Tab-separated table of C-alpha atoms in Angstrom:
chain	number	residue	atom	x	y	z
A	1	VAL	CA	-16.989	-30.159	-19.344
A	2	THR	CA	-16.225	-28.574	-16.437
A	3	ASP	CA	-12.493	-27.924	-16.913
A	4	VAL	CA	-9.777	-28.793	-20.366
A	5	GLU	CA	-6.051	-28.326	-20.121
A	6	ILE	CA	-3.687	-28.848	-23.058
A	7	THR	CA	-0.131	-31.308	-22.243
A	8	PRO	CA	2.539	-28.725	-22.888
A	9	ASP	CA	3.563	-30.238	-26.225
A	10	GLY	CA	0.555	-29.167	-27.695
A	11	LYS	CA	-0.829	-32.441	-28.606
A	12	ARG	CA	-2.749	-33.108	-26.434
A	13	ALA	CA	-5.662	-32.530	-24.181
A	14	ILE	CA	-7.621	-33.546	-21.608
A	15	SER	CA	-11.659	-32.821	-20.486
A	16	CYS	CA	-13.067	-33.451	-17.679
A	17	SER	CA	-16.941	-33.059	-16.920
A	18	THR	CA	-20.754	-34.293	-14.916
A	19	ASN	CA	-20.378	-38.063	-15.818
A	20	MET	CA	-17.181	-38.130	-13.648
A	21	ILE	CA	-14.874	-39.171	-16.732
A	22	CYS	CA	-11.981	-37.552	-17.740
A	23	ILE	CA	-11.320	-38.331	-21.365
A	24	LEU	CA	-8.350	-37.774	-22.986
A	25	TRP	CA	-7.842	-36.416	-26.660
A	26	ASP	CA	-5.660	-36.040	-29.775
A	27	LEU	CA	-5.986	-32.314	-30.795
A	28	THR	CA	-4.173	-33.923	-34.113
A	29	THR	CA	-6.950	-36.422	-35.033
A	30	GLY	CA	-9.568	-35.398	-32.783
A	31	LYS	CA	-10.065	-38.822	-31.371
A	32	ALA	CA	-10.499	-39.901	-27.629
A	33	PHE	CA	-7.159	-41.398	-26.937
A	34	GLN	CA	-7.955	-42.655	-23.289
A	35	SER	CA	-11.006	-41.998	-20.495
A	36	LEU	CA	-9.915	-41.984	-17.238
A	37	LYS	CA	-12.427	-43.294	-14.366
A	38	GLY	CA	-12.091	-43.599	-10.939
A	39	HIS	CA	-14.098	-40.579	-9.125
A	40	ASN	CA	-17.644	-41.696	-8.091
A	41	SER	CA	-19.108	-38.141	-8.531
A	42	MET	CA	-18.727	-34.977	-10.362
A	43	ILE	CA	-14.713	-33.300	-11.350
A	44	THR	CA	-14.162	-30.344	-11.197
A	45	THR	CA	-10.767	-29.838	-11.620
A	46	VAL	CA	-7.849	-30.653	-13.541
A	47	SER	CA	-4.145	-30.444	-14.284
A	48	ILE	CA	-0.906	-31.733	-16.505
A	49	THR	CA	2.511	-32.264	-15.477
A	50	PRO	CA	4.901	-30.287	-16.823
A	51	ASP	CA	6.502	-33.599	-18.972
A	52	GLY	CA	2.558	-34.216	-20.182
A	53	LYS	CA	2.834	-37.834	-18.674
A	54	ARG	CA	0.814	-37.294	-15.225
A	55	ALA	CA	-2.178	-35.130	-14.094
A	56	ILE	CA	-4.387	-35.021	-11.626
A	57	SER	CA	-8.071	-34.860	-11.452
A	58	GLY	CA	-10.310	-33.187	-7.974
A	59	SER	CA	-13.580	-34.336	-7.700
A	60	MET	CA	-17.210	-33.655	-5.818
A	61	ASP	CA	-16.311	-37.217	-3.970
A	62	CYS	CA	-13.487	-35.614	-1.600
A	63	THR	CA	-10.464	-36.619	-3.736
A	64	CYS	CA	-8.046	-36.038	-6.112
A	65	ILE	CA	-6.838	-38.919	-8.691
A	66	TYR	CA	-2.690	-38.953	-10.013
A	67	TRP	CA	-2.988	-40.579	-13.293
A	68	ASP	CA	-0.940	-42.084	-16.191
A	69	LEU	CA	-1.649	-40.383	-19.277
A	70	ASN	CA	0.148	-43.228	-21.065
A	71	THR	CA	-2.406	-46.218	-19.826
A	72	GLY	CA	-5.328	-44.407	-18.157
A	73	GLN	CA	-4.066	-46.056	-14.856
A	74	ILE	CA	-4.410	-44.587	-11.649
A	75	ILE	CA	-1.308	-44.113	-9.554
A	76	ASN	CA	-2.311	-42.656	-6.845
A	77	THR	CA	-6.137	-41.583	-4.925
A	78	LEU	CA	-5.550	-38.843	-2.499
A	79	LYS	CA	-7.793	-38.460	0.686
A	80	GLY	CA	-7.753	-35.909	3.201
A	81	HIS	CA	-10.640	-32.921	1.776
A	82	THR	CA	-13.998	-33.247	4.136
A	83	GLU	CA	-15.256	-31.570	0.788
A	84	LEU	CA	-15.411	-31.575	-3.040
A	85	VAL	CA	-12.095	-30.171	-4.299
A	86	ASN	CA	-12.506	-26.935	-6.600
A	87	ASP	CA	-8.928	-26.278	-7.604
A	88	VAL	CA	-5.786	-27.976	-8.709
A	89	ALA	CA	-2.266	-27.499	-8.768
A	90	ILE	CA	1.202	-29.323	-9.728
A	91	THR	CA	4.821	-27.997	-9.420
A	92	TYR	CA	7.087	-27.150	-12.460
A	93	ASP	CA	8.795	-30.522	-11.544
A	94	GLY	CA	6.088	-32.926	-11.426
A	95	LYS	CA	7.119	-33.724	-7.583
A	96	MET	CA	4.032	-32.214	-5.606
A	97	ALA	CA	0.581	-31.051	-6.508
A	98	LEU	CA	-1.979	-28.547	-4.375
A	99	SER	CA	-5.479	-28.863	-3.989
A	100	GLY	CA	-8.026	-26.454	-2.885
A	101	SER	CA	-11.267	-27.851	-0.936
A	102	TYR	CA	-14.269	-26.690	0.267
A	103	ASP	CA	-13.473	-27.436	4.149
A	104	LYS	CA	-11.402	-24.544	3.996
A	105	THR	CA	-7.850	-25.681	3.164
A	106	CYS	CA	-5.370	-26.950	0.870
A	107	ILE	CA	-3.076	-29.757	0.680
A	108	LEU	CA	0.002	-30.082	-0.365
A	109	TRP	CA	0.687	-33.474	-1.651
A	110	ASP	CA	3.776	-35.832	-2.323
A	111	LEU	CA	3.220	-37.642	-5.622
A	112	THR	CA	4.809	-40.096	-5.344
A	113	THR	CA	3.929	-40.862	-2.432
A	114	GLY	CA	0.083	-39.721	-2.652
A	115	GLU	CA	0.319	-39.316	0.948
A	116	ALA	CA	0.033	-35.062	2.647
A	117	LEU	CA	2.735	-32.871	3.446
A	118	GLN	CA	0.983	-30.072	4.338
A	119	THR	CA	-2.817	-28.962	5.526
A	120	LEU	CA	-2.906	-25.236	4.886
A	121	ARG	CA	-5.047	-23.643	7.204
A	122	GLY	CA	-6.040	-19.858	7.065
A	123	HIS	CA	-8.895	-19.365	5.101
A	124	THR	CA	-12.985	-19.047	6.646
A	125	HIS	CA	-14.460	-20.152	3.989
A	126	TYR	CA	-14.733	-22.294	0.299
A	127	VAL	CA	-11.439	-22.245	-1.227
A	128	ASN	CA	-12.054	-21.803	-4.779
A	129	ALA	CA	-8.152	-21.765	-6.835
A	130	VAL	CA	-4.871	-22.537	-6.559
A	131	SER	CA	-1.697	-21.207	-8.220
A	132	ILE	CA	1.903	-22.032	-7.052
A	133	THR	CA	5.391	-20.236	-7.734
A	134	PRO	CA	7.306	-21.531	-10.893
A	135	ASP	CA	10.623	-22.599	-8.039
A	136	GLY	CA	7.602	-24.832	-5.236
A	137	LYS	CA	8.452	-22.743	-2.716
A	138	ARG	CA	5.097	-20.574	-2.669
A	139	ALA	CA	1.475	-20.745	-3.242
A	140	ILE	CA	-1.674	-18.287	-3.508
A	141	SER	CA	-4.684	-19.538	-2.982
A	142	GLY	CA	-7.831	-17.728	-3.178
A	143	SER	CA	-11.388	-18.108	-1.325
A	144	ASN	CA	-14.891	-17.013	-0.254
A	145	ASP	CA	-13.777	-15.286	2.321
A	146	ARG	CA	-12.848	-12.729	-0.424
A	147	THR	CA	-9.417	-12.962	0.627
A	148	CYS	CA	-5.532	-14.734	-1.315
A	149	ILE	CA	-3.641	-15.891	1.150
A	150	ASN	CA	0.520	-16.117	0.249
A	151	TRP	CA	2.120	-19.406	1.461
A	152	ASP	CA	4.820	-20.351	2.319
A	153	LEU	CA	5.329	-24.425	0.747
A	154	ASN	CA	7.967	-25.359	2.855
A	155	THR	CA	6.581	-24.963	6.344
A	156	GLY	CA	2.984	-24.586	5.432
A	157	GLN	CA	2.733	-20.743	7.327
A	158	ILE	CA	0.718	-18.502	5.514
A	159	ILE	CA	3.401	-15.169	4.277
A	160	ASN	CA	0.666	-13.065	4.046
A	161	THR	CA	-3.045	-12.316	3.224
A	162	LEU	CA	-4.687	-10.406	0.479
A	163	LYS	CA	-6.975	-8.184	1.559
A	164	GLY	CA	-8.905	-6.353	-1.085
A	165	HIS	CA	-11.449	-7.799	-2.983
A	166	THR	CA	-15.295	-7.183	-2.500
A	167	ASP	CA	-16.363	-10.604	-3.308
A	168	SER	CA	-15.322	-14.086	-3.967
A	169	VAL	CA	-12.062	-14.545	-5.392
A	170	ASN	CA	-12.494	-17.415	-8.627
A	171	GLY	CA	-9.661	-17.483	-10.295
A	172	VAL	CA	-5.771	-17.274	-9.095
A	173	ALA	CA	-2.662	-16.761	-11.123
A	174	ILE	CA	1.338	-16.500	-10.633
A	175	THR	CA	3.388	-14.650	-12.797
A	176	PRO	CA	6.084	-16.769	-14.177
A	177	ASP	CA	8.520	-15.028	-11.936
A	178	GLY	CA	6.750	-15.326	-9.528
A	179	LYS	CA	6.711	-12.049	-8.533
A	180	LYS	CA	3.618	-10.753	-8.688
A	181	ALA	CA	-0.666	-12.227	-9.227
A	182	ILE	CA	-3.594	-11.922	-10.074
A	183	SER	CA	-6.861	-12.563	-8.893
A	184	CYS	CA	-10.929	-12.257	-10.212
A	185	SER	CA	-13.503	-11.172	-8.074
A	186	SER	CA	-16.929	-9.223	-8.738
A	187	ASN	CA	-16.427	-7.322	-11.774
A	188	THR	CA	-12.742	-6.711	-10.705
A	189	CYS	CA	-8.809	-8.691	-11.284
A	190	ILE	CA	-5.744	-7.339	-8.532
A	191	LEU	CA	-3.083	-7.295	-9.512
A	192	TRP	CA	-0.804	-8.633	-6.329
A	193	ASN	CA	3.427	-7.886	-5.304
A	194	LEU	CA	4.041	-10.838	-3.399
A	195	SER	CA	6.508	-9.878	-2.023
A	196	ASN	CA	4.657	-7.200	0.296
A	197	GLY	CA	1.110	-8.457	-0.384
A	198	ALA	CA	0.485	-4.389	-2.163
A	199	ALA	CA	-1.855	-4.158	-4.635
A	200	PRO	CA	-0.352	-1.911	-6.877
A	201	GLN	CA	-3.352	-2.308	-9.994
A	202	SER	CA	-7.266	-3.058	-9.747
A	203	PRO	CA	-7.984	-3.640	-13.113
A	204	GLY	CA	-11.835	-3.080	-13.657
A	205	GLY	CA	-13.840	-2.908	-17.017
A	206	HIS	CA	-16.404	-6.644	-16.338
A	207	ALA	CA	-20.123	-6.105	-16.004
A	208	ALA	CA	-20.155	-9.197	-14.202
A	209	SER	CA	-18.351	-11.323	-12.021
A	210	VAL	CA	-14.820	-12.313	-13.383
A	211	MET	CA	-14.768	-16.213	-13.185
A	212	ALA	CA	-11.074	-16.669	-14.210
A	213	VAL	CA	-7.583	-15.208	-15.569
A	214	SER	CA	-4.330	-16.470	-16.933
A	215	ILE	CA	-1.341	-15.134	-17.323
A	216	THR	CA	1.178	-15.217	-20.566
A	217	PRO	CA	3.789	-16.857	-20.898
A	218	ASN	CA	6.166	-13.357	-20.565
A	219	GLY	CA	4.033	-12.166	-17.438
A	220	LYS	CA	3.391	-8.780	-19.304
A	221	ARG	CA	-0.215	-9.272	-19.815
A	222	ALA	CA	-3.219	-12.039	-18.580
A	223	ILE	CA	-7.026	-12.688	-20.044
A	224	SER	CA	-9.744	-12.907	-18.201
A	225	GLY	CA	-13.226	-14.440	-18.535
A	226	SER	CA	-17.138	-13.274	-16.808
A	227	GLY	CA	-20.419	-14.314	-15.887
A	228	ASP	CA	-21.020	-10.309	-19.340
A	229	SER	CA	-20.116	-12.992	-21.741
A	230	THR	CA	-16.314	-11.072	-22.828
A	231	CYS	CA	-13.166	-12.145	-22.062
């Protein structure tokens, strides 16, 4: 299993795996509800729309697939990346999604039409992680080039480049108010002020690379997971 996401109502979950299939689970019974088949290589990431009715997956086949979770059918296959897709995020209104890829770009997709609205270029190495602000106007991406970029999704332009990590950025998350972001790398996380790109805090504590990070709904705390076997 390469990624797992739970629906907002907490009743179902979707998992993706190396065998090119996503499975939608009924968390009450523990049984598989749907098997989502359409990718032709390992599925790396998945994200669910806020209404819990649809999902988007990213794969080593360089595509994203937009799924109807009620029927298990493909709504759109999103083609535009030239290398594997590492991460995907969906806007809070469920209308757009952002994908980050080994091709060093992010693509903003219109989920209704399947068209690419913006291709975001600025990183010099793989894009490992993406996150979108609650208002859907901005996003942050983390890369192997050791930076995060704060993007204006309306224009596709860079607002600021966040520099401070000394190794690849593996994960990013934005606070619910959209004012701060946290990124993880080597053995640290950095908390950023998105308005000016400043890093007021650089929490340490892990003894190996931090691979993932997530923020609580009230924006006051975060949890990180590391290669040192701790959170």
